[in-house]
Amino acid sequence: MNALNGIGMTSQRTRERMVKRVREQGVRDEKVLAALAAVPRHVFVDEGLAHRAYEDTALPLGHGQTISQPYIVARMIELLLEGRRSLGKALEIGAGCGYQAAVLARLSEEVYAVERIGALLERTKENLRKIREFKVRLKHGDGQLGLPEAAPFDTIVLAAATPELPEALLQQLREGGRMMLPLGSVSDSGAQVLCRIERKPEGFEKTLFDAVRFVPLLSGVE
Ligand code: SAH
């Protein structure tokens, strides 16, 4: 049932309908839509939820975490890519089950992904192996510290919300690079917005986009 190509609710046709909905919601970058169409999301969700893998919704992935909504993944990547050919060297904070990392891999030269929950990192490893995506380099750690050994990055994307910009991540952004994150608190429901930071020679430029809802960025590892 979890076969790569899938049948019925996990088929390529079902996936294409999901991409069509994402397009209808306003994502126009063909490169992003093609990447979304190429990643079999049903491989990344629990087997019991595979029939819902191509609904455009967030789904639980255990440990109180969620696999992100495809539209939001696409929207963040589109805003990161705007006017650029590639995401270059990318860092994802909060790999979860690896879905977004797999999408990023199709649009980047290099991808690093950090996850603080060891059990989820193992799932990511397994899922990426299943779809034969070997480009993503995974690290178990607290992503708030970034990945100094691989910095600087052209792209940094956070899959968890924080009320403050993590200083270490700003420092690991290359000049001309971009960071995307859900900015805001989690307790204050509905108070998060997508925030894009661009590192310019004269400093950091911040642009706010859609209201979103993400799980919180937490400290430490487990
Ligand atoms: N990128 C995933 C979404 C995962 S949800 C997808 O494609 O669907 C957000 C993830 O961020 C969770 O797995 C959570 O454990 C992780 N996370 C939260 N705080 C973190 C931190 N400080 N460092 C690394 N990962 C973190």
CSV table of C-alpha atoms and ligand atoms in Angstrom, one decimal:
chain,number,residue,atom,x,y,z
A,1,MET,CA,0.0,0.0,0.0
A,2,ASN,CA,2.9,2.3,0.8
A,3,ALA,CA,4.5,1.4,-2.5
A,4,LEU,CA,6.3,4.3,-4.3
A,5,ASN,CA,3.9,4.8,-7.1
A,6,GLY,CA,0.8,4.2,-5.0
A,7,ILE,CA,-2.7,3.3,-6.1
A,8,GLY,CA,-6.1,4.9,-5.7
A,9,MET,CA,-5.9,7.6,-3.0
A,10,THR,CA,-2.1,7.5,-3.2
A,11,SER,CA,-1.8,7.5,-7.0
A,12,GLN,CA,0.0,10.0,-9.2
A,13,ARG,CA,-3.4,11.3,-10.3
A,14,THR,CA,-4.4,12.0,-6.7
A,15,ARG,CA,-1.1,13.8,-6.2
A,16,GLU,CA,-1.7,15.9,-9.3
A,17,ARG,CA,-5.1,17.0,-8.0
A,18,MET,CA,-3.3,18.2,-4.8
A,19,VAL,CA,-0.9,20.2,-6.9
A,20,LYS,CA,-3.8,21.7,-8.9
A,21,ARG,CA,-5.4,22.9,-5.6
A,22,VAL,CA,-2.1,24.4,-4.5
A,23,ARG,CA,-1.9,26.2,-7.8
A,24,GLU,CA,-5.5,27.5,-7.4
A,25,GLN,CA,-4.5,28.9,-4.0
A,26,GLY,CA,-2.0,31.1,-5.8
A,27,VAL,CA,1.4,29.3,-6.0
A,28,ARG,CA,2.5,30.0,-9.6
A,29,ASP,CA,6.2,29.0,-9.7
A,30,GLU,CA,6.3,26.0,-12.0
A,31,LYS,CA,9.5,24.7,-10.6
A,32,VAL,CA,7.9,24.5,-7.1
A,33,LEU,CA,4.7,22.9,-8.4
A,34,ALA,CA,6.8,20.3,-10.3
A,35,ALA,CA,8.8,19.5,-7.2
A,36,LEU,CA,5.5,19.1,-5.3
A,37,ALA,CA,4.2,16.8,-8.0
A,38,ALA,CA,7.4,14.7,-7.9
A,39,VAL,CA,7.5,13.9,-4.1
A,40,PRO,CA,5.2,11.0,-3.0
A,41,ARG,CA,3.8,12.5,0.2
A,42,HIS,CA,2.0,9.2,1.1
A,43,VAL,CA,5.4,7.7,1.8
A,44,PHE,CA,6.0,10.3,4.6
A,45,VAL,CA,2.7,10.0,6.5
A,46,ASP,CA,1.7,7.1,8.8
A,47,GLU,CA,0.3,4.2,6.8
A,48,GLY,CA,-3.1,4.6,8.5
A,49,LEU,CA,-3.2,8.1,7.1
A,50,ALA,CA,-1.9,7.4,3.6
A,51,HIS,CA,-5.3,7.8,2.1
A,52,ARG,CA,-5.3,11.4,3.3
A,53,ALA,CA,-1.7,12.1,2.1
A,54,TYR,CA,-2.9,14.3,-0.8
A,55,GLU,CA,-5.4,16.3,1.1
A,56,ASP,CA,-4.0,19.8,1.3
A,57,THR,CA,-3.8,19.7,5.1
A,58,ALA,CA,-1.3,19.2,7.9
A,59,LEU,CA,-1.4,15.7,9.3
A,60,PRO,CA,-0.1,14.3,12.6
A,61,LEU,CA,3.2,12.5,12.5
A,62,GLY,CA,3.5,11.5,16.2
A,63,HIS,CA,5.5,13.1,19.1
A,64,GLY,CA,3.0,15.9,19.0
A,65,GLN,CA,4.3,17.1,15.6
A,66,THR,CA,2.7,17.6,12.2
A,67,ILE,CA,3.7,17.1,8.6
A,68,SER,CA,3.2,20.5,7.0
A,69,GLN,CA,0.4,21.5,4.7
A,70,PRO,CA,1.6,21.2,1.1
A,71,TYR,CA,0.3,24.6,0.2
A,72,ILE,CA,2.4,26.2,3.0
A,73,VAL,CA,5.5,24.2,2.0
A,74,ALA,CA,5.0,25.4,-1.6
A,75,ARG,CA,4.3,29.0,-0.6
A,76,MET,CA,7.4,29.2,1.6
A,77,ILE,CA,9.6,27.7,-1.1
A,78,GLU,CA,8.2,30.0,-3.7
A,79,LEU,CA,8.9,33.1,-1.6
A,80,LEU,CA,12.4,31.8,-0.9
A,81,LEU,CA,13.0,31.2,-4.6
A,82,GLU,CA,11.5,34.4,-6.0
A,83,GLY,CA,13.8,35.8,-8.6
A,84,ARG,CA,16.5,33.1,-8.0
A,85,ARG,CA,17.2,30.0,-10.1
A,86,SER,CA,17.9,27.7,-7.2
A,87,LEU,CA,17.8,27.7,-3.4
A,88,GLY,CA,21.6,27.1,-3.4
A,89,LYS,CA,22.8,25.6,-0.2
A,90,ALA,CA,19.8,25.1,2.0
A,91,LEU,CA,19.2,24.4,5.7
A,92,GLU,CA,15.9,23.2,7.1
A,93,ILE,CA,15.2,23.4,10.8
A,94,GLY,CA,12.6,20.8,11.9
A,95,ALA,CA,12.8,17.9,9.4
A,96,GLY,CA,9.9,16.1,11.0
A,97,CYS,CA,9.4,13.1,8.7
A,98,GLY,CA,11.4,14.6,5.8
A,99,TYR,CA,8.6,15.7,3.5
A,100,GLN,CA,9.7,19.3,3.0
A,101,ALA,CA,13.4,18.3,2.9
A,102,ALA,CA,12.5,16.1,-0.1
A,103,VAL,CA,10.8,19.0,-1.8
A,104,LEU,CA,13.8,21.3,-1.0
A,105,ALA,CA,16.2,18.7,-2.4
A,106,ARG,CA,14.7,19.1,-5.9
A,107,LEU,CA,15.3,22.9,-5.9
A,108,SER,CA,18.6,23.2,-4.1
A,109,GLU,CA,22.3,22.4,-4.7
A,110,GLU,CA,22.8,21.0,-1.2
A,111,VAL,CA,20.3,20.4,1.6
A,112,TYR,CA,21.0,20.0,5.3
A,113,ALA,CA,18.1,19.3,7.7
A,114,VAL,CA,18.2,19.4,11.5
A,115,GLU,CA,15.7,17.7,13.8
A,116,ARG,CA,15.6,17.7,17.6
A,117,ILE,CA,13.6,14.5,18.1
A,118,GLY,CA,15.8,11.5,17.4
A,119,ALA,CA,13.0,9.1,16.6
A,120,LEU,CA,11.7,11.5,13.9
A,121,LEU,CA,15.1,11.9,12.5
A,122,GLU,CA,15.2,8.1,12.0
A,123,ARG,CA,11.9,8.2,10.3
A,124,THR,CA,13.2,11.0,8.0
A,125,LYS,CA,16.2,8.9,7.2
A,126,GLU,CA,14.0,5.9,6.3
A,127,ASN,CA,11.5,7.9,4.3
A,128,LEU,CA,14.2,9.6,2.2
A,129,ARG,CA,15.9,6.2,1.6
A,130,LYS,CA,12.5,4.8,0.4
A,131,ILE,CA,12.2,7.5,-2.3
A,132,ARG,CA,15.9,7.3,-3.0
A,133,GLU,CA,16.6,10.9,-2.1
A,134,PHE,CA,20.2,10.8,-1.0
A,135,LYS,CA,21.0,14.5,-1.2
A,136,VAL,CA,19.7,15.6,2.2
A,137,ARG,CA,22.3,15.5,5.0
A,138,LEU,CA,20.6,15.0,8.4
A,139,LYS,CA,21.7,16.1,11.8
A,140,HIS,CA,20.2,15.4,15.2
A,141,GLY,CA,20.4,18.6,17.2
A,142,ASP,CA,18.8,21.9,18.3
A,143,GLY,CA,18.3,23.8,15.1
A,144,GLN,CA,18.3,27.1,16.9
A,145,LEU,CA,22.0,26.8,16.9
A,146,GLY,CA,22.0,26.3,13.1
A,147,LEU,CA,24.8,24.2,11.6
A,148,PRO,CA,28.0,26.3,11.9
A,149,GLU,CA,30.1,23.5,10.3
A,150,ALA,CA,28.2,23.8,7.0
A,151,ALA,CA,27.4,27.6,7.1
A,152,PRO,CA,26.9,30.0,5.3
A,153,PHE,CA,23.6,29.1,3.7
A,154,ASP,CA,21.8,30.6,0.7
A,155,THR,CA,18.5,29.5,2.2
A,156,ILE,CA,17.3,28.7,5.7
A,157,VAL,CA,13.8,27.5,6.4
A,158,LEU,CA,12.2,26.9,9.7
A,159,ALA,CA,9.3,24.4,10.0
A,160,ALA,CA,8.5,25.5,13.6
A,161,ALA,CA,7.4,28.9,15.0
A,162,THR,CA,9.4,31.2,17.1
A,163,PRO,CA,8.5,34.6,18.6
A,164,GLU,CA,12.1,35.9,18.0
A,165,LEU,CA,14.6,35.6,15.1
A,166,PRO,CA,17.2,33.1,16.1
A,167,GLU,CA,20.5,35.0,16.2
A,168,ALA,CA,22.7,32.1,15.2
A,169,LEU,CA,20.6,31.4,12.1
A,170,LEU,CA,20.8,35.1,11.0
A,171,GLN,CA,24.6,34.8,11.3
A,172,GLN,CA,24.7,31.7,9.2
A,173,LEU,CA,22.9,33.3,6.3
A,174,ARG,CA,25.1,34.2,3.4
A,175,GLU,CA,24.9,37.8,2.0
A,176,GLY,CA,22.1,37.7,-0.6
A,177,GLY,CA,20.6,34.7,1.2
A,178,ARG,CA,17.1,34.3,2.5
A,179,MET,CA,15.5,32.8,5.5
A,180,MET,CA,11.8,31.9,5.9
A,181,LEU,CA,10.1,31.3,9.2
A,182,PRO,CA,6.8,31.3,11.0
A,183,LEU,CA,7.2,34.3,13.3
A,184,GLY,CA,5.1,34.5,16.4
A,185,SER,CA,4.0,32.6,19.5
A,186,VAL,CA,2.1,29.4,19.6
A,187,SER,CA,-0.1,30.0,22.7
A,188,ASP,CA,-1.5,33.1,21.1
A,189,SER,CA,-3.5,31.2,18.4
A,190,GLY,CA,-3.5,32.7,15.0
A,191,ALA,CA,-0.7,35.1,15.9
A,192,GLN,CA,2.0,33.7,13.6
A,193,VAL,CA,2.9,35.1,10.2
A,194,LEU,CA,5.3,33.9,7.5
A,195,CYS,CA,8.4,36.1,7.7
A,196,ARG,CA,11.1,36.3,5.1
A,197,ILE,CA,14.5,37.7,6.0
A,198,GLU,CA,17.0,38.8,3.3
A,199,ARG,CA,20.6,39.5,4.1
A,200,LYS,CA,21.6,42.6,2.3
A,201,PRO,CA,25.0,44.3,2.5
A,202,GLU,CA,23.4,47.0,4.6
A,203,GLY,CA,21.7,44.6,7.0
A,204,PHE,CA,18.7,42.3,7.3
A,205,GLU,CA,15.4,43.1,5.5
A,206,LYS,CA,12.2,41.7,6.8
A,207,THR,CA,9.0,41.1,4.9
A,208,LEU,CA,5.8,39.6,6.4
A,209,PHE,CA,3.3,37.5,4.5
A,210,ASP,CA,0.4,35.2,5.3
A,211,ALA,CA,-1.0,34.2,8.7
A,212,VAL,CA,0.0,30.6,9.5
A,213,ARG,CA,-0.1,28.0,12.3
A,214,PHE,CA,3.0,26.0,13.1
A,215,VAL,CA,4.2,23.9,16.1
A,216,PRO,CA,6.7,25.7,18.3
A,217,LEU,CA,10.4,25.8,17.9
A,218,LEU,CA,11.7,24.1,21.1
A,219,SER,CA,15.1,24.0,22.8
A,220,GLY,CA,17.3,21.0,23.4
A,221,VAL,CA,17.1,17.5,22.0
A,222,GLU,CA,15.2,14.3,22.8
B,1,SAH,N1,9.3,19.8,7.9
B,1,SAH,C1,8.3,18.9,8.3
B,1,SAH,C2,7.4,19.6,9.4
B,1,SAH,C3,7.8,19.1,10.8
B,1,SAH,S1,6.9,19.9,12.1
B,1,SAH,C4,7.4,18.5,7.1
B,1,SAH,O1,8.0,18.5,6.1
B,1,SAH,O2,6.3,18.2,7.3
B,1,SAH,C5,8.2,20.8,12.8
B,1,SAH,C6,9.4,20.0,13.3
B,1,SAH,O3,10.3,20.9,14.0
B,1,SAH,C7,9.1,18.9,14.4
B,1,SAH,O4,9.5,17.7,13.9
B,1,SAH,C8,9.8,19.4,15.6
B,1,SAH,O5,10.4,18.3,16.4
B,1,SAH,C9,11.0,20.2,15.0
B,1,SAH,N2,11.6,21.2,15.9
B,1,SAH,C10,11.1,22.0,16.8
B,1,SAH,N3,12.0,22.7,17.4
B,1,SAH,C11,13.2,22.4,16.8
B,1,SAH,C12,14.6,22.8,17.0
B,1,SAH,N4,15.0,23.7,17.9
B,1,SAH,N5,15.5,22.2,16.3
B,1,SAH,C13,15.2,21.2,15.4
B,1,SAH,N6,14.0,20.8,15.1
B,1,SAH,C14,13.0,21.4,15.8
